[in-house]
GROMACS .gro file of C-alpha atoms in nm:
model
  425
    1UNK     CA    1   0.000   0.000   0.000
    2UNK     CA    2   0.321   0.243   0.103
    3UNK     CA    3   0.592   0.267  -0.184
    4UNK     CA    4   0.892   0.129   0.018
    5UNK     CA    5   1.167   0.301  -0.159
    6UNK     CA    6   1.513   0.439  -0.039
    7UNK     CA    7   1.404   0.829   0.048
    8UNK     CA    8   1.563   1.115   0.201
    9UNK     CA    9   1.456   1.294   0.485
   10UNK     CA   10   1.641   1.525   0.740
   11UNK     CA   11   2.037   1.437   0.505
   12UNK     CA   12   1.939   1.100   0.629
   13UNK     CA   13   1.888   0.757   0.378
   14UNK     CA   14   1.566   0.585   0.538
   15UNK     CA   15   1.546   0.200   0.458
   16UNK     CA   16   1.297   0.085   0.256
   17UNK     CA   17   1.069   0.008   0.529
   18UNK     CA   18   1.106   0.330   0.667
   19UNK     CA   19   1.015   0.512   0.421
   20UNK     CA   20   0.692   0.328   0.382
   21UNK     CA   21   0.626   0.420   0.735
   22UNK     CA   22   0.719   0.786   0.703
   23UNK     CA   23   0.480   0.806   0.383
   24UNK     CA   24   0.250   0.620   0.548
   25UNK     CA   25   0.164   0.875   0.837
   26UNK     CA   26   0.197   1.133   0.580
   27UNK     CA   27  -0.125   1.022   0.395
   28UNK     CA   28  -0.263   0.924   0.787
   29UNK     CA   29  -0.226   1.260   0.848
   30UNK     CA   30  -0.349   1.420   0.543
   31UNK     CA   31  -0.735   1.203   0.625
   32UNK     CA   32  -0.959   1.217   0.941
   33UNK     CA   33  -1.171   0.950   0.891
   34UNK     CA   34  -0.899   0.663   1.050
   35UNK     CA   35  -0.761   0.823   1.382
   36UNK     CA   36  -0.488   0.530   1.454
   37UNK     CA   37  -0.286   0.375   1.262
   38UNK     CA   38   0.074   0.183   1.335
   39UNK     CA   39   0.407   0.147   1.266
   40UNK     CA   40   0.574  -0.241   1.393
   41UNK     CA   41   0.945  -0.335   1.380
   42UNK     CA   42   1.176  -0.611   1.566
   43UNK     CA   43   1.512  -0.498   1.708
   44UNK     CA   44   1.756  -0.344   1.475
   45UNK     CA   45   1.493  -0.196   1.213
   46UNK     CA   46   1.527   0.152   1.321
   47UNK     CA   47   1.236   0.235   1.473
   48UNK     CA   48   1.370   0.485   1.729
   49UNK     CA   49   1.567   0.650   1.451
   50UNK     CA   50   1.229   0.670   1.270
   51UNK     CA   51   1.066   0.879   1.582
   52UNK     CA   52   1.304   1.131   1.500
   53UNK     CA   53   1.248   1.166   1.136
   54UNK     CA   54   0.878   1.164   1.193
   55UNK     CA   55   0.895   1.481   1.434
   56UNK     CA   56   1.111   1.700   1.163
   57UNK     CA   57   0.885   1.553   0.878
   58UNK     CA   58   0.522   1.638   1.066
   59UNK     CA   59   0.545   1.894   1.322
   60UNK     CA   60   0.589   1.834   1.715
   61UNK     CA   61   0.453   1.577   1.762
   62UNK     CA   62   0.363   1.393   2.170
   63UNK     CA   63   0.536   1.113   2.201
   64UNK     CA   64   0.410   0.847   2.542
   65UNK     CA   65   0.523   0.579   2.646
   66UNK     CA   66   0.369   0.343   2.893
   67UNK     CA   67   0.665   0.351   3.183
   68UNK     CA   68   0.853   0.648   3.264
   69UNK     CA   69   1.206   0.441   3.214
   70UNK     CA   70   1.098   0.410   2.847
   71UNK     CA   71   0.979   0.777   2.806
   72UNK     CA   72   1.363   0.886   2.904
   73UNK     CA   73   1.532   0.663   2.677
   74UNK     CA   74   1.316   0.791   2.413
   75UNK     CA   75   1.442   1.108   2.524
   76UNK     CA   76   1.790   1.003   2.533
   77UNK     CA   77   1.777   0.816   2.184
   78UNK     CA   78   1.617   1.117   2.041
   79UNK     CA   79   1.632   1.419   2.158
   80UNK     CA   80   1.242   1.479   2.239
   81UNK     CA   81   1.006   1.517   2.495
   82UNK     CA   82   0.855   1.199   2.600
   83UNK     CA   83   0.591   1.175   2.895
   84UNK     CA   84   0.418   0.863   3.075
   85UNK     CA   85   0.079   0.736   2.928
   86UNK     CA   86  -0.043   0.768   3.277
   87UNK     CA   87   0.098   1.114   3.329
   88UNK     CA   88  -0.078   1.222   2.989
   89UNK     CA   89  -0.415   1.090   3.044
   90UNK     CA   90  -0.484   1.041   3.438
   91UNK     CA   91  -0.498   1.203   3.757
   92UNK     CA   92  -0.458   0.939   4.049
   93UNK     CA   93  -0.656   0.921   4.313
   94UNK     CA   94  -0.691   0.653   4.600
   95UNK     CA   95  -0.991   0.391   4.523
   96UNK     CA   96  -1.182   0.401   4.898
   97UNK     CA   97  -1.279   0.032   4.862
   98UNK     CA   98  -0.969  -0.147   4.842
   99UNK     CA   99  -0.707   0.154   4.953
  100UNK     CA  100  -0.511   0.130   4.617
  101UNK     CA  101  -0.439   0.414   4.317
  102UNK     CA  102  -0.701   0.477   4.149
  103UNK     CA  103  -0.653   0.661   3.784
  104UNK     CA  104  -0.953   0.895   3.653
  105UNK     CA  105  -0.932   1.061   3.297
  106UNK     CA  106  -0.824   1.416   3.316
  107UNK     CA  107  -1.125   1.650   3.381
  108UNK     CA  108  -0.930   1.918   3.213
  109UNK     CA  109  -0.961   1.754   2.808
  110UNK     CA  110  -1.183   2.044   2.737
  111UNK     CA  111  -0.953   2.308   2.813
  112UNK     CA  112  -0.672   2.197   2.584
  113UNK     CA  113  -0.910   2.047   2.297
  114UNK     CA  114  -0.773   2.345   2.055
  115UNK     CA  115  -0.375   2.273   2.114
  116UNK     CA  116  -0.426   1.895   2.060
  117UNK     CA  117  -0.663   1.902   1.782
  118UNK     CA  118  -0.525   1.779   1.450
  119UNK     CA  119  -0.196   1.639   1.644
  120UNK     CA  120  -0.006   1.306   1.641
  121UNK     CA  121   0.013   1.148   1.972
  122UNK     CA  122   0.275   0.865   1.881
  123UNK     CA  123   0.280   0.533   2.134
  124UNK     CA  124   0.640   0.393   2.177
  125UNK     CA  125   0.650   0.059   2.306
  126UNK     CA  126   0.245   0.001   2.254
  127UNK     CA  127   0.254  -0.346   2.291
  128UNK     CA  128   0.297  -0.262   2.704
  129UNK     CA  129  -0.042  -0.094   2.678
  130UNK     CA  130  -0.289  -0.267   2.867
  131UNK     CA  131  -0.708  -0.295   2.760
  132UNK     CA  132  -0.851  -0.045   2.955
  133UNK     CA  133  -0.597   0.226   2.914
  134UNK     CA  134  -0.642   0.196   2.518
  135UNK     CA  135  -0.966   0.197   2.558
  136UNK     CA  136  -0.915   0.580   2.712
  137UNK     CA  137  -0.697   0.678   2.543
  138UNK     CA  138  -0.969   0.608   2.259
  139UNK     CA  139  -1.226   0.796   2.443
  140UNK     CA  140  -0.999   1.121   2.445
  141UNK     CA  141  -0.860   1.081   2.089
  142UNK     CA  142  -1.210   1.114   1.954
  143UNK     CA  143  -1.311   1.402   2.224
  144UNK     CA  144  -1.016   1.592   2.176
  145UNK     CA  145  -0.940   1.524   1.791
  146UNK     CA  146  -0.618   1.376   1.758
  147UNK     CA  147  -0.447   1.104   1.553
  148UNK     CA  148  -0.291   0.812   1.711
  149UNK     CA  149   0.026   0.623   1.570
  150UNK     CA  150   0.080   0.284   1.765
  151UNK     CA  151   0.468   0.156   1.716
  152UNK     CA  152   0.636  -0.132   1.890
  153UNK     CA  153   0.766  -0.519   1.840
  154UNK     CA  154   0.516  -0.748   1.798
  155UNK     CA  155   0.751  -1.020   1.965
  156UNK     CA  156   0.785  -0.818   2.318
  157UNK     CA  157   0.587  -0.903   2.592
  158UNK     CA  158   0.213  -0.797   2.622
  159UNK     CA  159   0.103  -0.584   2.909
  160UNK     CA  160   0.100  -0.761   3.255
  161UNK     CA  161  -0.259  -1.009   3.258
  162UNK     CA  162  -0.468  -0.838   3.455
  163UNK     CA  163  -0.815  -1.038   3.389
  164UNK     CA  164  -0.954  -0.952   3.073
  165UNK     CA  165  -0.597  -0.804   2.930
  166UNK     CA  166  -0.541  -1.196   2.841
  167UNK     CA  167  -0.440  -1.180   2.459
  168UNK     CA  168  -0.493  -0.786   2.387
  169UNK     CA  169  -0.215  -0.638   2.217
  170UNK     CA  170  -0.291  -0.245   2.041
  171UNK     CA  171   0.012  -0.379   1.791
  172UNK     CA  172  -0.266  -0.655   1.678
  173UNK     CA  173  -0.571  -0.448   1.641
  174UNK     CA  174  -0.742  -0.356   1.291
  175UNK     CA  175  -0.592  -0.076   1.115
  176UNK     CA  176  -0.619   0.074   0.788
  177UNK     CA  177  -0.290   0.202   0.808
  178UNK     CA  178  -0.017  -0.020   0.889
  179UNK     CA  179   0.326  -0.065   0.818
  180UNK     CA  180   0.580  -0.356   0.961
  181UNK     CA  181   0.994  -0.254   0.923
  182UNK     CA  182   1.133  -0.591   0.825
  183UNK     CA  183   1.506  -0.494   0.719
  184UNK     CA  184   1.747  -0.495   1.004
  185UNK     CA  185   2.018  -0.242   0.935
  186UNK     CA  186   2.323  -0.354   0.858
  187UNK     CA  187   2.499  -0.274   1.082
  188UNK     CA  188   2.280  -0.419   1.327
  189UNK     CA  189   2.330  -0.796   1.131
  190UNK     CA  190   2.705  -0.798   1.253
  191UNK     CA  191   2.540  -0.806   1.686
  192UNK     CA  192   2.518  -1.124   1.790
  193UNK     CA  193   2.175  -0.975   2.018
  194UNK     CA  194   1.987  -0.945   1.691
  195UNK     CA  195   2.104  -1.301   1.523
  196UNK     CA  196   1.967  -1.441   1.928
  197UNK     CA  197   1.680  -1.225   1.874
  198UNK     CA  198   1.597  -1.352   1.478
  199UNK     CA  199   1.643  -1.704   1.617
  200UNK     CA  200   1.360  -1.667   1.877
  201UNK     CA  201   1.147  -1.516   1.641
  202UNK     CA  202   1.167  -1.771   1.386
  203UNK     CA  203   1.127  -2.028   1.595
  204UNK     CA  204   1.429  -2.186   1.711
  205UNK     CA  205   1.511  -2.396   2.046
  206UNK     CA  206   1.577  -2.135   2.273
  207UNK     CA  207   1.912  -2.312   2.398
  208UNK     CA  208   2.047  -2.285   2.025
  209UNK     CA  209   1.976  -1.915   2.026
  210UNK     CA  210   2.112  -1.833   2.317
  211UNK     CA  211   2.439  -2.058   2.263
  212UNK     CA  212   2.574  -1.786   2.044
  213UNK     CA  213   2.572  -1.585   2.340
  214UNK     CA  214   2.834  -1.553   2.594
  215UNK     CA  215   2.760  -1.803   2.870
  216UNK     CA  216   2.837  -1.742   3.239
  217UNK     CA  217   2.893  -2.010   3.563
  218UNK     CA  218   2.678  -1.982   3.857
  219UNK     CA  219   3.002  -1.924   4.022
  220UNK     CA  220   3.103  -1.628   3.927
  221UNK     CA  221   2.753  -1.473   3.853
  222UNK     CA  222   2.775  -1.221   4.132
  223UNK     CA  223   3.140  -1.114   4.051
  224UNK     CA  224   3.028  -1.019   3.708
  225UNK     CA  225   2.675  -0.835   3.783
  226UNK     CA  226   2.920  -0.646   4.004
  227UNK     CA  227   3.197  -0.567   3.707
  228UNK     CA  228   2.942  -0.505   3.455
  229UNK     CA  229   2.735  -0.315   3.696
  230UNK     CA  230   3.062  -0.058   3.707
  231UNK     CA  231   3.064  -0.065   3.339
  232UNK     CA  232   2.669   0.118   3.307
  233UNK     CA  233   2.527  -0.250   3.253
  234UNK     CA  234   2.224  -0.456   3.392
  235UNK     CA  235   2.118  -0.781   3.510
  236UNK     CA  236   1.785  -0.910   3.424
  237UNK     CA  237   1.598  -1.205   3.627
  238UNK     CA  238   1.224  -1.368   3.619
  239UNK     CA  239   1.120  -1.348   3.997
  240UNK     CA  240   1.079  -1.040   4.221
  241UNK     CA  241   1.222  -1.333   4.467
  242UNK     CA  242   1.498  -1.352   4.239
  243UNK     CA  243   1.546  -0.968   4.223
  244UNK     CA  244   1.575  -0.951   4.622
  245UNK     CA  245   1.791  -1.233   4.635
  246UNK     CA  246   2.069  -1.093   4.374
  247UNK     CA  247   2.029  -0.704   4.523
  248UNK     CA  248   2.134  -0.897   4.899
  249UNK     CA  249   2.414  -1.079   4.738
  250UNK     CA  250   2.549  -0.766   4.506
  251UNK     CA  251   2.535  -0.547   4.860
  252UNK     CA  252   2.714  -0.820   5.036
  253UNK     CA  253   2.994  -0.852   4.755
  254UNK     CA  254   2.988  -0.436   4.772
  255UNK     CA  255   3.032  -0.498   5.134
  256UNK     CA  256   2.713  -0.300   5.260
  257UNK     CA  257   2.545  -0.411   5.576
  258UNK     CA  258   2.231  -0.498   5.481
  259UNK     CA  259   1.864  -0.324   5.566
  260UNK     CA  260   2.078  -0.009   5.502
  261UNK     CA  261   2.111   0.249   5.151
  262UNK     CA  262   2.412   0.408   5.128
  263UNK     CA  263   2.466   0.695   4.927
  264UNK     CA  264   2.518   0.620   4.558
  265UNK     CA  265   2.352   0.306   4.541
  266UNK     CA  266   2.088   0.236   4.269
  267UNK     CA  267   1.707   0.245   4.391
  268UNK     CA  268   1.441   0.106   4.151
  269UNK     CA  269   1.144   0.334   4.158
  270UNK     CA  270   0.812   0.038   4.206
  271UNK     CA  271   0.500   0.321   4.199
  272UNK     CA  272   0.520   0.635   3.969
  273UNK     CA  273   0.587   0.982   4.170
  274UNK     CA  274   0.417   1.242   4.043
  275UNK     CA  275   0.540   1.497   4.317
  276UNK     CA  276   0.898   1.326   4.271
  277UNK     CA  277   0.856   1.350   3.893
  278UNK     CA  278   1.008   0.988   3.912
  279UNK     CA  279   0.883   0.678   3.750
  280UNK     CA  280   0.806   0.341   3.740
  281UNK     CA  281   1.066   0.135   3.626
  282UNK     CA  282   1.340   0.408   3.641
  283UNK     CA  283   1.677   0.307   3.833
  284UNK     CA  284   1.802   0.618   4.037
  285UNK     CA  285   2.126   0.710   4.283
  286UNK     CA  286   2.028   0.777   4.605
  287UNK     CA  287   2.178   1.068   4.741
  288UNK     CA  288   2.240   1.055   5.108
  289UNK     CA  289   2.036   1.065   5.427
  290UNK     CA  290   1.877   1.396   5.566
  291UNK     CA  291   1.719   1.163   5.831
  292UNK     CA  292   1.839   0.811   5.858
  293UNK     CA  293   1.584   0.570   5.979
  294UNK     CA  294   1.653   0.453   6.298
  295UNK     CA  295   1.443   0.239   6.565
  296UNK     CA  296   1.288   0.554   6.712
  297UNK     CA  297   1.115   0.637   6.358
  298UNK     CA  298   0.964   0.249   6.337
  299UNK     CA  299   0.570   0.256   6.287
  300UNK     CA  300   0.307  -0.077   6.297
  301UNK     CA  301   0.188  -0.048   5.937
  302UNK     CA  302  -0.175  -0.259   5.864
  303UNK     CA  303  -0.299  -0.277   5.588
  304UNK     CA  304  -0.691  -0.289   5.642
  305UNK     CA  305  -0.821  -0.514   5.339
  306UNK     CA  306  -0.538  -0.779   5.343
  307UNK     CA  307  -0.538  -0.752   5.722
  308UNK     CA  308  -0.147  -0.785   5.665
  309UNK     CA  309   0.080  -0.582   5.963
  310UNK     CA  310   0.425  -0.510   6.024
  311UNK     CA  311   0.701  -0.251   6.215
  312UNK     CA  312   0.815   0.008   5.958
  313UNK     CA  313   1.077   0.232   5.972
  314UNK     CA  314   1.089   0.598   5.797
  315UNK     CA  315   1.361   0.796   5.715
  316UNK     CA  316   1.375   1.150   5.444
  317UNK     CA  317   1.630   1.040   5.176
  318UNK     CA  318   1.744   1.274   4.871
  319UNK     CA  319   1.704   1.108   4.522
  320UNK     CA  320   1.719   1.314   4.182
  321UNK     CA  321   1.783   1.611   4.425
  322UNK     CA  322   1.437   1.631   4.639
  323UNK     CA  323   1.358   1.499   4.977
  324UNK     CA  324   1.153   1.160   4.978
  325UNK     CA  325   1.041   0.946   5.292
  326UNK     CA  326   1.174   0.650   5.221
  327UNK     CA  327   1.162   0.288   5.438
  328UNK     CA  328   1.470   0.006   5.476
  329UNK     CA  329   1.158  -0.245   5.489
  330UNK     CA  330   1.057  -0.159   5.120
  331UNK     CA  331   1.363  -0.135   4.981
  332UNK     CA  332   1.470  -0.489   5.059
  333UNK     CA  333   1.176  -0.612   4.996
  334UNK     CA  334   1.034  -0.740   5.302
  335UNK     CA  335   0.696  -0.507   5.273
  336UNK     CA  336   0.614  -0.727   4.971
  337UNK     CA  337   0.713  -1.045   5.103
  338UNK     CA  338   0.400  -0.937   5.360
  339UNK     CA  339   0.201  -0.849   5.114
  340UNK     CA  340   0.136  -0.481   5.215
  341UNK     CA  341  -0.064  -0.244   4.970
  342UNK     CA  342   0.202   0.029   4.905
  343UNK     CA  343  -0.098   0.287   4.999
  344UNK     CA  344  -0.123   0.123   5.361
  345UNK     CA  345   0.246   0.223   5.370
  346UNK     CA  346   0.213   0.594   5.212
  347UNK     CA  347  -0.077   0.631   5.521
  348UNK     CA  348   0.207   0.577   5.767
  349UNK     CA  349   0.495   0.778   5.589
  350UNK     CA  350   0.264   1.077   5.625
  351UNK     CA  351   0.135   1.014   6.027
  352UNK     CA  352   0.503   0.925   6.070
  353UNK     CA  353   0.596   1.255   5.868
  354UNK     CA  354   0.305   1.495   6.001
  355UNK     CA  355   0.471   1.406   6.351
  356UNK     CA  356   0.792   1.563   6.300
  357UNK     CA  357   0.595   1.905   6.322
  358UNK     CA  358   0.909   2.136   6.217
  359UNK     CA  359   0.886   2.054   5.842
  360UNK     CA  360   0.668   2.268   5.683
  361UNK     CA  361   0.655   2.157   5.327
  362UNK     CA  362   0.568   1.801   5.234
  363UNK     CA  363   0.770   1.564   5.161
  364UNK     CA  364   0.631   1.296   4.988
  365UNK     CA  365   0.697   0.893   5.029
  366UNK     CA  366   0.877   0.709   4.714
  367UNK     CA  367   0.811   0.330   4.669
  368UNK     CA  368   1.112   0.207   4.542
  369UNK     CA  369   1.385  -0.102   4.600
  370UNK     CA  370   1.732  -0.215   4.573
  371UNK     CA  371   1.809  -0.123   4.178
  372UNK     CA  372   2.101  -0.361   4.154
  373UNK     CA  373   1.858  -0.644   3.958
  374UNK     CA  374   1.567  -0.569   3.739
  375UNK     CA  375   1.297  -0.801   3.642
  376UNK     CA  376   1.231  -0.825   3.273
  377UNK     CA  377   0.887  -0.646   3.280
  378UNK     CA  378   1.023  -0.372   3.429
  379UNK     CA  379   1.379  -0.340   3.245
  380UNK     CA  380   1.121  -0.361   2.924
  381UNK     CA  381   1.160  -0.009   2.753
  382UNK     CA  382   1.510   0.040   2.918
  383UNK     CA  383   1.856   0.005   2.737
  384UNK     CA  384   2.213  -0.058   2.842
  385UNK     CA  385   2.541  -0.139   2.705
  386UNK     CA  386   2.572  -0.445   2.801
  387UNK     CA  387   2.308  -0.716   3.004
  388UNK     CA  388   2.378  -1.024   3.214
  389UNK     CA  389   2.021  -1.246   3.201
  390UNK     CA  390   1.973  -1.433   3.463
  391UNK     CA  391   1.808  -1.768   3.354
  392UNK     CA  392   1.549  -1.910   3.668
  393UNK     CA  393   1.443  -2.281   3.675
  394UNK     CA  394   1.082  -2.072   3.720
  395UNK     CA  395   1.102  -1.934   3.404
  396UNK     CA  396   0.984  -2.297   3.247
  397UNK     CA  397   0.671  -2.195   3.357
  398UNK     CA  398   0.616  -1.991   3.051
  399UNK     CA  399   0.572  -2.259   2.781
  400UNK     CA  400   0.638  -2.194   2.371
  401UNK     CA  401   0.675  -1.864   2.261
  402UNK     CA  402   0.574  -1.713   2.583
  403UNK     CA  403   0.957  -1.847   2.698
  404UNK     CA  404   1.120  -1.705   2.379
  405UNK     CA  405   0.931  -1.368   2.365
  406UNK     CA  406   1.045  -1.330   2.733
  407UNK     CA  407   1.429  -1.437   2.626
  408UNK     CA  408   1.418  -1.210   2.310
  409UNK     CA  409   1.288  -0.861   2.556
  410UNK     CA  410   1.557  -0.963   2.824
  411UNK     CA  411   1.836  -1.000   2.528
  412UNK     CA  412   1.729  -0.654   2.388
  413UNK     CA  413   1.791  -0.461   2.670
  414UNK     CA  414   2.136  -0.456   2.542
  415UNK     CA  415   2.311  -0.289   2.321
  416UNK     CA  416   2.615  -0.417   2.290
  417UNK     CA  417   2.667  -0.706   2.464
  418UNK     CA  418   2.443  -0.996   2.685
  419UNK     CA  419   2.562  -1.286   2.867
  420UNK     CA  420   2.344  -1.525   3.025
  421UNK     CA  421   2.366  -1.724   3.334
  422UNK     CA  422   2.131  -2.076   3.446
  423UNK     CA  423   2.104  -2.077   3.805
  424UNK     CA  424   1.890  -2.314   4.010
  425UNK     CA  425   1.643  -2.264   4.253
   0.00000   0.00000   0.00000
């Protein structure tokens, strides 16, 4: 339907499949009776570089993603304003019946109808987007007038099932206009990440794919998540149980006592900030105590609807430059091990906070972790040099290509370089 020929735009030679995309949202554009349309690729077909070329080609357009981690690599990779789905559409409020976050479409549409009208709101990494939040984002599109242009890889993984998300993808729904990139730059051919990667997709055993990767021995695991952790790089793992387990073991080889955050250590933000301005799925330094927890600051935390309790302590860290109250408890992990609701924990962090009495601006609570480990779903729409997967006997719990899909999003994380490790339970 697109002419996919070699074209020009910006001094830059777009592939063939490229340039059927950029035409393609040209003429998507140029009509109002379709208001979505999308743009698919697997790793290495340049669809990041294709962003770019769309902004010079069509105007400004907004560009969302569906975790803040993969709005700042967009930003990063190209050079424009990303923002959070969530951020764009929502304002959060606390659900009364079960305590948790709540998220209500923006009241205040009809005051900014006029600047959106006619726009493209473009959807990296779509295939994250879960049922209901398409289904918004929908609702507004029409209200508000804009186009929509979906673009992802169909071989990620799909939003995390939550009831009737089973199966929805936005990458697989009807559209008029579609384009798929199918060339992988060639420069991109040379990686041994995107031969791994065309191996999963086409169906290969996952142990041959991976074998032209660089194995490593449960031995030395930890030493290396420690060297490549020095080098900008990432380990990725299946289990939250996993996750807490290799954040304890990296602190031990770093020699930190544990239940403690020392100042530049990584934190993994768990619940999006908005006061913070930091993000789910976004690894941070911390920055130093202004008030170190101690026993005096410990609170009994309850959560009323899981009936779940436990001692707490509080503390006012500095991460990104801003105060947060932050607790040792959540950070290693052993909040979720009792199942607390994060909100049953915010509740505290502000009694525990309001009792100070000499602080007279707010400081609000972060959720967040050790950031040493990452678990694949929330690495997804993150890069780094170079990735270390961590291979769980759990992970045989995903059968067929729910296995490989998981394999190929862990092994393109990296950029230059991932080695993979089995370990057992």
């Amino acid at each position: 339907m697109f002419q996919e020929q070699p074209t020009h735009v910006s001094g830059l030679v777009l592939s063939p499949g490229q340039a059927a995309g950029h035409a393609m949202v040209g003429e998507f554009m140029g009509q109002d009776e379709d208001r979505y349309a999308r743009i698919t690729g697997y790793a290495g077909t340049g669809k990041t570089t294709l962003i770019r070329e769309l902004n010079d080609s069509y105007g400004n357009i907004q560009v969302l993603c569906p975790t803040g981690k993969a709005a700042l690599r967009v930003r990063e990779a190209t050079g424009l304003f990303a923002s959070t789905i969530h951020r764009f559409l929502y304002d959060p409020r606390e659900d009364p019946q079960n305590g948790r976050v709540r998220f209500e479409v923006k009241k205040e549409w009809d005051s900014v109808m006029t600047a959106m009208e006619g726009k493209l709101v473009l959807i990296d990494e779509a295939s994250m987007v879960d049922r209901q939040v398409w289904a918004d984002l929908v609702l507004v599109a029409k209200r508000v007038g804009f186009h929509v242009l979906v673009m992802g890889d169909l071989f990620q993984l799909p939003p995390v099932s939550k009831g009737d998300n089973e199966g929805f993808s936005t990458l697989k729904l009807p559209m008029k206009f579609s384009v798929n990139l199918t060339e992988v730059h060639r420069q991109a051919l040379g990686s041994p990440i995107i031969r791994a990667s065309m191996m999963l997709r086409s169906g290969a055993p996952e142990y041959e794919a991976m074998e032209t990767l660089e194995p490593l021995g449960q031995q030395e695991l930890i030493a290396e998540m420690v060297a490549a952790r020095e080098r900008g790089g990432a380990a990725i793992c299946f289990t939250n149980a996993r996750r807490h387990d290799l954040n304890a073991r990296m602190r031990e080889a770093f020699r930190l006592p544990p239940g403690t955050l020392k100042e530049g250590e990584p934190v993994l933000v768990t619940q999006n900030s908005y006061q913070l301005n930091c993000w789910n799925g976004e690894v941070l330094d911390f920055q130093g105590w202004q008030m170190e927890p101690s026993e005096g600051t410990e609170r009994s935390v309850v959560d009323r609807f899981t009936k779940a309790a436990m001692m707490m302590r509080f503390g006012i860290g500095r991460i990104d430059g801003q105060g947060a109250v932050m607790s040792p408890e959540q950070f290693t992990g052993e909040s979720e091990a009792k199942h607390l609701n994060v909100n049953a924990i915010r509740r505290a962090a502000r009694s525990w906070y309001c009792d100070l009495k000499h602080e007279d601006v707010p400081v609000p609570y972060l959720d967040c972790n050790y950031g040493y480990a990452l678990t694949c779903h929330k690495a997804q729409g993150s890069e780094w040099p170079e990735v270390i997967v961590v291979i769980e006997d759990k992970l045989t719990a995903l059968r067929g290509i729910e296995k490989k899909r998981w394999l190929y999003t862990a092994i393109t994380r990296a950029k230059d370089s991932v080695r993979y490790c089995y370990v057992e339970d």
